[in-house]
Amino acid sequence: MRRFDAGPLPADFSGSWQRNYARDEHINKAVGEAFDQLARRTDPALRGTSAARVLSSRDSTTIVALARIAELITRPDVLTIVQDEYEIRVDRKDDFSLLCAFFDGETKATQSAFGTEICGWDGEQLVSHLSLPGGLQITHRFAMSPDRQQLRVTTTVVSDEARVPLTIRRYYTKFDRPAPQFNCIETLSMKRVCSTGELGL
């Protein structure tokens, strides 16, 4: 991942983002593109249904397995992104968070129970690359519209078992998250205290 000047990051993705299902790419389209890409390695003239016919059962099974993984990891319908000059955290509803760490103008790999993650920039696009055990690699590419109201997340899944990657695109719209119903603070004597109004302890 490339080095960049310390200080402000190339783009600000912070905020709450809700899935735009009307613009989403269907998983079948991603599978078809993977079939075409693999078939053209055998015969550049093959496309569509002709492509599927020349694939071995092993190739077909592997692509379908990648599609299931891609569909699973792109299922969150809400993203909450928190960003400062040292870190970008992408909290995904009902899934683990993505974490991008920066120090002295360089990205730093972060370790988790899932694998090793490293991030970088391609212009104003944020790229997160996650290496998992068993030769599975997942890359998320975040791109924002000029008005900062639309977010495209392009996810590519690669496996040691597959001869081609599988890529799917998800789209999100920025929204204002409602204020929490409860205000909570930590106290020495009472531990965590929450109220629906203002806390005046």
mmCIF file of C-alpha atoms in Angstrom:
data_model
loop_
_atom_site.group_PDB
_atom_site.id
_atom_site.type_symbol
_atom_site.label_atom_id
_atom_site.label_comp_id
_atom_site.label_asym_id
_atom_site.label_seq_id
_atom_site.Cartn_x
_atom_site.Cartn_y
_atom_site.Cartn_z
ATOM 1 C CA MET A 1 0.000 0.000 0.000
ATOM 2 C CA ARG A 2 1.303 3.418 -0.881
ATOM 3 C CA ARG A 3 2.784 5.982 1.476
ATOM 4 C CA PHE A 4 1.072 9.366 1.803
ATOM 5 C CA ASP A 5 1.826 12.589 3.676
ATOM 6 C CA ALA A 6 0.946 12.510 7.360
ATOM 7 C CA GLY A 7 -2.023 14.706 8.288
ATOM 8 C CA PRO A 8 -5.419 14.893 6.618
ATOM 9 C CA LEU A 9 -6.348 11.714 4.760
ATOM 10 C CA PRO A 10 -7.250 11.893 1.033
ATOM 11 C CA ALA A 11 -10.997 11.497 1.669
ATOM 12 C CA ASP A 12 -13.425 11.591 4.601
ATOM 13 C CA PHE A 13 -15.773 8.586 4.727
ATOM 14 C CA SER A 14 -17.085 9.256 8.234
ATOM 15 C CA GLY A 15 -20.804 9.014 8.861
ATOM 16 C CA SER A 16 -23.691 6.550 8.730
ATOM 17 C CA TRP A 17 -24.453 4.773 5.467
ATOM 18 C CA GLN A 18 -27.559 2.740 4.589
ATOM 19 C CA ARG A 19 -27.705 0.118 1.857
ATOM 20 C CA ASN A 20 -29.300 1.226 -1.410
ATOM 21 C CA TYR A 21 -30.817 -2.036 -2.629
ATOM 22 C CA ALA A 22 -32.192 -0.397 -5.783
ATOM 23 C CA ARG A 23 -28.632 0.187 -7.067
ATOM 24 C CA ASP A 24 -27.029 -2.982 -5.709
ATOM 25 C CA GLU A 25 -25.430 -5.445 -8.076
ATOM 26 C CA HIS A 26 -27.105 -8.863 -7.969
ATOM 27 C CA ILE A 27 -24.873 -11.780 -7.010
ATOM 28 C CA ASN A 28 -25.869 -13.642 -10.203
ATOM 29 C CA LYS A 29 -24.282 -10.870 -12.285
ATOM 30 C CA ALA A 30 -21.023 -11.264 -10.355
ATOM 31 C CA VAL A 31 -21.118 -15.040 -10.888
ATOM 32 C CA GLY A 32 -21.732 -14.586 -14.605
ATOM 33 C CA GLU A 33 -18.777 -12.207 -14.906
ATOM 34 C CA ALA A 34 -16.532 -14.725 -13.125
ATOM 35 C CA PHE A 35 -17.723 -17.519 -15.461
ATOM 36 C CA ASP A 36 -17.002 -15.327 -18.494
ATOM 37 C CA GLN A 37 -13.557 -14.374 -17.251
ATOM 38 C CA LEU A 38 -12.611 -17.989 -16.623
ATOM 39 C CA ALA A 39 -14.022 -19.252 -19.931
ATOM 40 C CA ARG A 40 -12.191 -16.586 -21.945
ATOM 41 C CA ARG A 41 -8.948 -17.981 -20.631
ATOM 42 C CA THR A 42 -9.844 -21.124 -22.567
ATOM 43 C CA ASP A 43 -11.436 -19.462 -25.609
ATOM 44 C CA PRO A 44 -11.633 -15.636 -25.927
ATOM 45 C CA ALA A 45 -14.794 -15.959 -28.052
ATOM 46 C CA LEU A 46 -16.828 -17.616 -25.295
ATOM 47 C CA ARG A 47 -19.332 -15.554 -23.307
ATOM 48 C CA GLY A 48 -22.539 -16.044 -21.307
ATOM 49 C CA THR A 49 -24.149 -19.484 -21.393
ATOM 50 C CA SER A 50 -21.406 -20.791 -23.674
ATOM 51 C CA ALA A 51 -18.894 -19.868 -20.988
ATOM 52 C CA ALA A 52 -20.625 -21.940 -18.308
ATOM 53 C CA ARG A 53 -20.675 -25.030 -20.517
ATOM 54 C CA VAL A 54 -16.892 -25.247 -20.907
ATOM 55 C CA LEU A 55 -16.135 -24.970 -17.190
ATOM 56 C CA SER A 56 -15.275 -28.037 -15.174
ATOM 57 C CA SER A 57 -17.504 -28.962 -12.256
ATOM 58 C CA ARG A 58 -14.622 -28.039 -9.948
ATOM 59 C CA ASP A 59 -14.365 -24.536 -11.432
ATOM 60 C CA SER A 60 -18.129 -24.036 -11.230
ATOM 61 C CA THR A 61 -18.274 -25.246 -7.631
ATOM 62 C CA THR A 62 -15.397 -22.952 -6.636
ATOM 63 C CA ILE A 63 -16.991 -19.874 -8.198
ATOM 64 C CA VAL A 64 -20.315 -20.610 -6.499
ATOM 65 C CA ALA A 65 -18.474 -21.007 -3.173
ATOM 66 C CA LEU A 66 -16.795 -17.612 -3.672
ATOM 67 C CA ALA A 67 -20.195 -16.095 -4.462
ATOM 68 C CA ARG A 68 -21.631 -17.413 -1.197
ATOM 69 C CA ILE A 69 -18.732 -15.926 0.742
ATOM 70 C CA ALA A 70 -19.054 -12.590 -1.085
ATOM 71 C CA GLU A 71 -22.796 -12.471 -0.435
ATOM 72 C CA LEU A 72 -22.234 -13.241 3.247
ATOM 73 C CA ILE A 73 -19.571 -10.593 3.860
ATOM 74 C CA THR A 74 -21.454 -7.890 1.954
ATOM 75 C CA ARG A 75 -24.801 -8.471 3.667
ATOM 76 C CA PRO A 76 -24.654 -5.598 6.258
ATOM 77 C CA ASP A 77 -27.289 -2.989 5.431
ATOM 78 C CA VAL A 78 -25.789 -0.254 7.624
ATOM 79 C CA LEU A 79 -22.175 0.965 7.823
ATOM 80 C CA THR A 80 -20.941 3.367 10.486
ATOM 81 C CA ILE A 81 -17.555 4.878 9.624
ATOM 82 C CA VAL A 82 -15.465 6.709 12.198
ATOM 83 C CA GLN A 83 -12.334 8.437 10.894
ATOM 84 C CA ASP A 84 -9.491 10.577 12.185
ATOM 85 C CA GLU A 85 -5.922 11.160 11.004
ATOM 86 C CA TYR A 86 -4.688 7.902 12.600
ATOM 87 C CA GLU A 87 -7.497 5.429 12.031
ATOM 88 C CA ILE A 88 -10.581 4.530 10.008
ATOM 89 C CA ARG A 89 -13.033 2.058 11.539
ATOM 90 C CA VAL A 90 -15.908 0.656 9.513
ATOM 91 C CA ASP A 91 -18.525 -0.778 11.851
ATOM 92 C CA ARG A 92 -20.828 -3.144 9.963
ATOM 93 C CA LYS A 93 -24.185 -4.114 11.422
ATOM 94 C CA ASP A 94 -24.183 -7.783 12.503
ATOM 95 C CA ASP A 95 -20.584 -8.311 11.356
ATOM 96 C CA PHE A 96 -17.033 -7.615 12.515
ATOM 97 C CA SER A 97 -15.533 -4.144 11.989
ATOM 98 C CA LEU A 98 -12.864 -3.252 9.440
ATOM 99 C CA LEU A 99 -9.943 -1.298 10.892
ATOM 100 C CA CYS A 100 -7.431 0.824 8.980
ATOM 101 C CA ALA A 101 -4.519 2.140 11.040
ATOM 102 C CA PHE A 102 -2.073 4.856 9.933
ATOM 103 C CA PHE A 103 1.167 6.086 11.495
ATOM 104 C CA ASP A 104 3.862 8.455 10.161
ATOM 105 C CA GLY A 105 2.305 8.477 6.702
ATOM 106 C CA GLU A 106 2.203 4.696 6.358
ATOM 107 C CA THR A 107 -0.503 2.119 6.801
ATOM 108 C CA LYS A 108 0.009 -0.449 9.534
ATOM 109 C CA ALA A 109 -1.233 -4.016 9.422
ATOM 110 C CA THR A 110 -3.753 -4.879 12.118
ATOM 111 C CA GLN A 111 -4.286 -8.380 13.500
ATOM 112 C CA SER A 112 -7.598 -9.849 14.590
ATOM 113 C CA ALA A 113 -9.131 -13.245 15.202
ATOM 114 C CA PHE A 114 -10.128 -13.264 11.524
ATOM 115 C CA GLY A 115 -6.757 -12.499 9.924
ATOM 116 C CA THR A 116 -4.422 -9.663 8.911
ATOM 117 C CA GLU A 117 -5.800 -6.426 7.511
ATOM 118 C CA ILE A 118 -3.934 -3.609 5.794
ATOM 119 C CA CYS A 119 -5.325 -0.506 4.106
ATOM 120 C CA GLY A 120 -4.116 2.079 1.647
ATOM 121 C CA TRP A 121 -5.236 4.727 -0.807
ATOM 122 C CA ASP A 122 -5.767 4.690 -4.559
ATOM 123 C CA GLY A 123 -6.366 8.384 -5.208
ATOM 124 C CA GLU A 124 -9.373 9.209 -3.031
ATOM 125 C CA GLN A 125 -10.496 5.589 -2.805
ATOM 126 C CA LEU A 126 -9.837 3.636 0.386
ATOM 127 C CA VAL A 127 -8.685 0.049 -0.156
ATOM 128 C CA SER A 128 -8.882 -2.542 2.643
ATOM 129 C CA HIS A 129 -7.180 -5.901 2.127
ATOM 130 C CA LEU A 130 -7.862 -8.787 4.513
ATOM 131 C CA SER A 131 -5.844 -12.027 4.417
ATOM 132 C CA LEU A 132 -7.576 -14.970 6.080
ATOM 133 C CA PRO A 133 -6.348 -18.464 6.925
ATOM 134 C CA GLY A 134 -6.634 -21.029 4.157
ATOM 135 C CA GLY A 135 -5.595 -18.738 1.317
ATOM 136 C CA LEU A 136 -8.760 -16.600 1.276
ATOM 137 C CA GLN A 137 -8.256 -12.884 0.559
ATOM 138 C CA ILE A 138 -10.914 -10.167 0.645
ATOM 139 C CA THR A 139 -10.458 -6.666 -0.740
ATOM 140 C CA HIS A 140 -12.943 -3.835 -0.140
ATOM 141 C CA ARG A 141 -12.620 -0.678 -2.238
ATOM 142 C CA PHE A 142 -14.549 2.359 -0.922
ATOM 143 C CA ALA A 143 -15.407 5.170 -3.365
ATOM 144 C CA MET A 144 -17.537 8.206 -2.549
ATOM 145 C CA SER A 145 -19.593 10.459 -4.820
ATOM 146 C CA PRO A 146 -18.484 14.112 -5.184
ATOM 147 C CA ASP A 147 -21.358 15.313 -2.961
ATOM 148 C CA ARG A 148 -20.370 12.782 -0.239
ATOM 149 C CA GLN A 149 -23.920 11.361 -0.168
ATOM 150 C CA GLN A 150 -23.333 8.070 -2.011
ATOM 151 C CA LEU A 151 -20.839 5.325 -1.235
ATOM 152 C CA ARG A 152 -19.824 2.413 -3.467
ATOM 153 C CA VAL A 153 -18.111 -0.592 -1.900
ATOM 154 C CA THR A 154 -16.522 -2.973 -4.393
ATOM 155 C CA THR A 155 -15.655 -6.298 -2.783
ATOM 156 C CA THR A 156 -13.350 -8.842 -4.415
ATOM 157 C CA VAL A 157 -12.907 -12.359 -3.032
ATOM 158 C CA VAL A 158 -9.884 -14.450 -4.051
ATOM 159 C CA SER A 159 -9.084 -18.023 -3.043
ATOM 160 C CA ASP A 160 -6.127 -20.323 -3.613
ATOM 161 C CA GLU A 161 -8.694 -22.810 -4.921
ATOM 162 C CA ALA A 162 -10.171 -20.450 -7.536
ATOM 163 C CA ARG A 163 -8.578 -19.512 -10.851
ATOM 164 C CA VAL A 164 -10.414 -16.172 -11.027
ATOM 165 C CA PRO A 165 -11.632 -13.695 -8.390
ATOM 166 C CA LEU A 166 -15.261 -12.813 -7.781
ATOM 167 C CA THR A 167 -16.236 -9.138 -7.504
ATOM 168 C CA ILE A 168 -19.525 -7.603 -6.341
ATOM 169 C CA ARG A 169 -20.550 -3.961 -5.845
ATOM 170 C CA ARG A 170 -22.767 -2.620 -3.075
ATOM 171 C CA TYR A 171 -24.137 0.927 -2.833
ATOM 172 C CA TYR A 172 -24.952 2.995 0.245
ATOM 173 C CA THR A 173 -26.648 6.346 0.902
ATOM 174 C CA LYS A 174 -25.630 8.633 3.741
ATOM 175 C CA PHE A 175 -28.234 9.211 6.455
ATOM 176 C CA ASP A 176 -28.530 10.979 9.788
ATOM 177 C CA ARG A 177 -28.602 8.409 12.553
ATOM 178 C CA PRO A 178 -31.236 9.159 15.241
ATOM 179 C CA ALA A 179 -29.951 10.228 18.635
ATOM 180 C CA PRO A 180 -29.668 7.324 21.108
ATOM 181 C CA GLN A 181 -32.688 6.798 23.352
ATOM 182 C CA PHE A 182 -30.482 6.422 26.412
ATOM 183 C CA ASN A 183 -27.652 8.565 27.776
ATOM 184 C CA CYS A 184 -25.079 6.546 29.704
ATOM 185 C CA ILE A 185 -22.050 7.385 31.820
ATOM 186 C CA GLU A 186 -19.585 5.321 33.841
ATOM 187 C CA THR A 187 -19.361 6.012 37.589
ATOM 188 C CA LEU A 188 -17.014 4.653 40.240
ATOM 189 C CA SER A 189 -19.728 3.625 42.671
ATOM 190 C CA MET A 190 -22.605 2.660 40.399
ATOM 191 C CA LYS A 191 -20.645 1.492 37.340
ATOM 192 C CA ARG A 192 -22.746 2.132 34.215
ATOM 193 C CA VAL A 193 -25.741 4.453 34.659
ATOM 194 C CA CYS A 194 -28.228 5.179 31.884
ATOM 195 C CA SER A 195 -31.195 7.529 31.592
ATOM 196 C CA THR A 196 -33.664 8.671 28.931
ATOM 197 C CA GLY A 197 -32.962 12.306 29.938
ATOM 198 C CA GLU A 198 -29.845 14.279 30.787
ATOM 199 C CA LEU A 199 -27.607 12.788 33.439
ATOM 200 C CA GLY A 200 -26.695 15.112 36.274
ATOM 201 C CA LEU A 201 -24.634 12.914 38.560
#
